[in-house]
XYZ file of C-alpha atoms in Angstrom:
171
model
C 0.000 0.000 0.000
C 2.767 2.424 0.967
C 4.530 1.822 -2.377
C 1.323 2.392 -4.338
C 0.671 5.719 -2.601
C 4.308 6.801 -2.868
C 4.325 5.987 -6.556
C 1.062 7.863 -6.996
C 2.460 10.846 -5.130
C 5.647 10.882 -7.161
C 3.830 10.545 -10.454
C 1.393 13.215 -9.384
C 4.066 15.801 -8.754
C 6.577 16.179 -11.563
C 6.028 15.184 -15.197
C 8.477 15.400 -18.065
C 7.886 18.621 -19.966
C 10.301 21.182 -21.358
C 10.883 24.171 -19.122
C 11.012 27.756 -20.263
C 13.575 30.336 -19.161
C 16.466 29.855 -16.758
C 17.276 26.425 -15.343
C 17.465 25.990 -11.614
C 20.977 26.440 -10.244
C 21.561 22.839 -9.106
C 24.480 20.434 -9.329
C 24.171 17.284 -11.377
C 24.928 13.865 -9.947
C 23.739 11.819 -6.988
C 21.005 13.351 -4.817
C 19.122 12.182 -1.760
C 15.453 13.163 -1.775
C 13.473 13.063 1.475
C 9.771 12.998 0.647
C 7.177 13.852 3.272
C 3.704 13.075 1.957
C 0.350 13.787 3.582
C -2.714 12.423 1.820
C -6.387 12.931 2.499
C -9.211 11.143 0.769
C -8.844 8.749 -2.129
C -5.695 9.530 -4.110
C -5.724 6.413 -6.292
C -7.434 6.656 -9.663
C -10.773 4.841 -9.857
C -9.521 2.999 -12.967
C -6.663 1.555 -10.884
C -8.958 0.523 -8.040
C -11.358 -1.147 -10.487
C -8.596 -3.522 -11.628
C -8.108 -4.905 -8.113
C -9.791 -7.874 -6.524
C -12.558 -6.784 -4.092
C -10.486 -7.863 -1.071
C -7.440 -5.925 -2.307
C -9.509 -2.840 -3.027
C -11.139 -2.987 0.408
C -7.730 -3.313 2.096
C -6.264 -0.386 0.131
C -9.266 1.826 0.875
C -9.038 0.910 4.572
C -5.295 1.708 4.576
C -5.945 5.061 2.887
C -8.482 5.946 5.586
C -6.044 4.986 8.352
C -3.228 7.020 6.770
C -5.340 10.041 5.922
C -3.809 13.216 7.337
C -0.731 11.437 8.700
C 2.720 12.196 7.270
C 4.662 9.464 5.516
C 8.409 9.938 5.064
C 10.524 8.170 2.465
C 14.114 8.690 1.398
C 15.201 7.990 -2.178
C 18.546 8.354 -3.910
C 18.489 9.408 -7.527
C 20.833 10.517 -10.275
C 19.991 13.999 -11.593
C 21.219 15.048 -15.033
C 21.289 18.527 -16.563
C 18.323 17.443 -18.709
C 16.382 16.550 -15.527
C 17.114 20.033 -14.148
C 16.194 21.769 -17.409
C 12.912 19.826 -17.612
C 12.174 20.035 -13.860
C 12.010 16.240 -13.747
C 13.753 15.991 -10.393
C 11.873 12.979 -9.065
C 11.877 10.903 -12.263
C 8.141 10.907 -12.900
C 6.855 9.987 -16.321
C 3.370 11.422 -16.803
C 3.118 12.708 -20.338
C -0.589 13.529 -20.059
C -0.012 16.850 -18.286
C 0.244 20.483 -19.299
C 2.106 23.186 -17.399
C 1.758 26.867 -16.844
C 4.893 28.439 -15.424
C 3.967 31.355 -13.167
C 7.510 32.449 -12.242
C 10.961 31.113 -13.044
C 14.531 32.034 -12.181
C 17.754 30.193 -11.434
C 16.673 29.989 -7.767
C 12.908 29.363 -7.935
C 10.180 27.968 -10.157
C 6.438 28.243 -9.465
C 4.047 26.425 -11.747
C 0.603 24.956 -12.082
C 0.050 21.653 -13.780
C -3.089 19.974 -15.053
C -3.203 16.248 -15.864
C -5.912 14.364 -17.709
C -7.219 10.837 -17.339
C -6.607 8.229 -16.131
C -5.217 10.066 -13.062
C -6.760 13.505 -13.587
C -5.512 16.131 -11.132
C -4.460 19.750 -10.633
C -1.124 20.664 -9.059
C 0.520 23.736 -7.628
C 4.297 23.252 -7.465
C 7.123 25.373 -6.122
C 10.805 24.416 -6.418
C 13.415 26.513 -4.651
C 17.173 26.332 -4.260
C 19.226 28.534 -1.962
C 22.463 26.943 -3.180
C 23.391 24.410 -5.899
C 23.515 21.528 -3.410
C 20.022 21.687 -1.904
C 16.449 22.050 -3.041
C 12.988 22.312 -1.578
C 9.985 21.223 -3.601
C 6.475 21.822 -2.290
C 3.469 20.502 -4.151
C -0.251 20.428 -3.518
C -2.258 18.032 -5.647
C -6.042 17.900 -5.982
C -7.235 14.716 -7.706
C -10.424 14.610 -9.720
C -11.885 12.043 -7.318
C -11.540 14.399 -4.324
C -8.286 13.166 -2.815
C -5.506 15.562 -1.885
C -1.745 15.166 -1.588
C 0.662 17.591 0.051
C 4.286 16.794 -0.727
C 7.462 18.333 0.691
C 10.712 17.194 -0.882
C 14.030 18.171 0.652
C 16.867 17.321 -1.676
C 20.548 17.316 -0.911
C 23.371 16.760 -3.343
C 25.624 13.824 -2.496
C 28.266 13.594 -5.246
C 28.934 14.324 -8.898
C 29.320 10.573 -9.487
C 26.129 8.526 -9.589
C 27.942 5.247 -8.989
C 25.659 2.870 -7.118
C 22.491 4.878 -7.870
C 19.997 2.914 -9.960
C 18.563 4.683 -12.986
C 15.160 4.122 -14.585
C 16.617 1.725 -17.163
C 18.332 -0.547 -14.621
């Protein structure tokens, strides 16, 4: 259950799309991302729940109710390339069914709204800030079409320019 919600939260936050204007001033290489997620309501797409066996669906819905409003913390290591920084794909999500509207962008901060269509329709407000090239703070609020909400805080810290030992999406 925790992996399903974490995956949903990650996919709900950052999608691959070209950025406009200045890239964030961040170092490339190995990063540690600490994700604090608070969910309320149903954050899993109805189409996903429909594919589950009734017992599985009931268990997931019960777990979502128990977790509602309680923070969940996960730590992930990832390899960030210059392309990831340029495209604001800092958490390696792959949701191509989204459109973005950048509200403000500089080398130290990006504020944007994002709208995603089915099957996981949602609206997002995202802010990414860096005070120095070796740290970042990402804050996102997601409103799903089925009424669920996700608040996500990501604190990132740069570890090394070498990504040795960090798994990539293709591994």
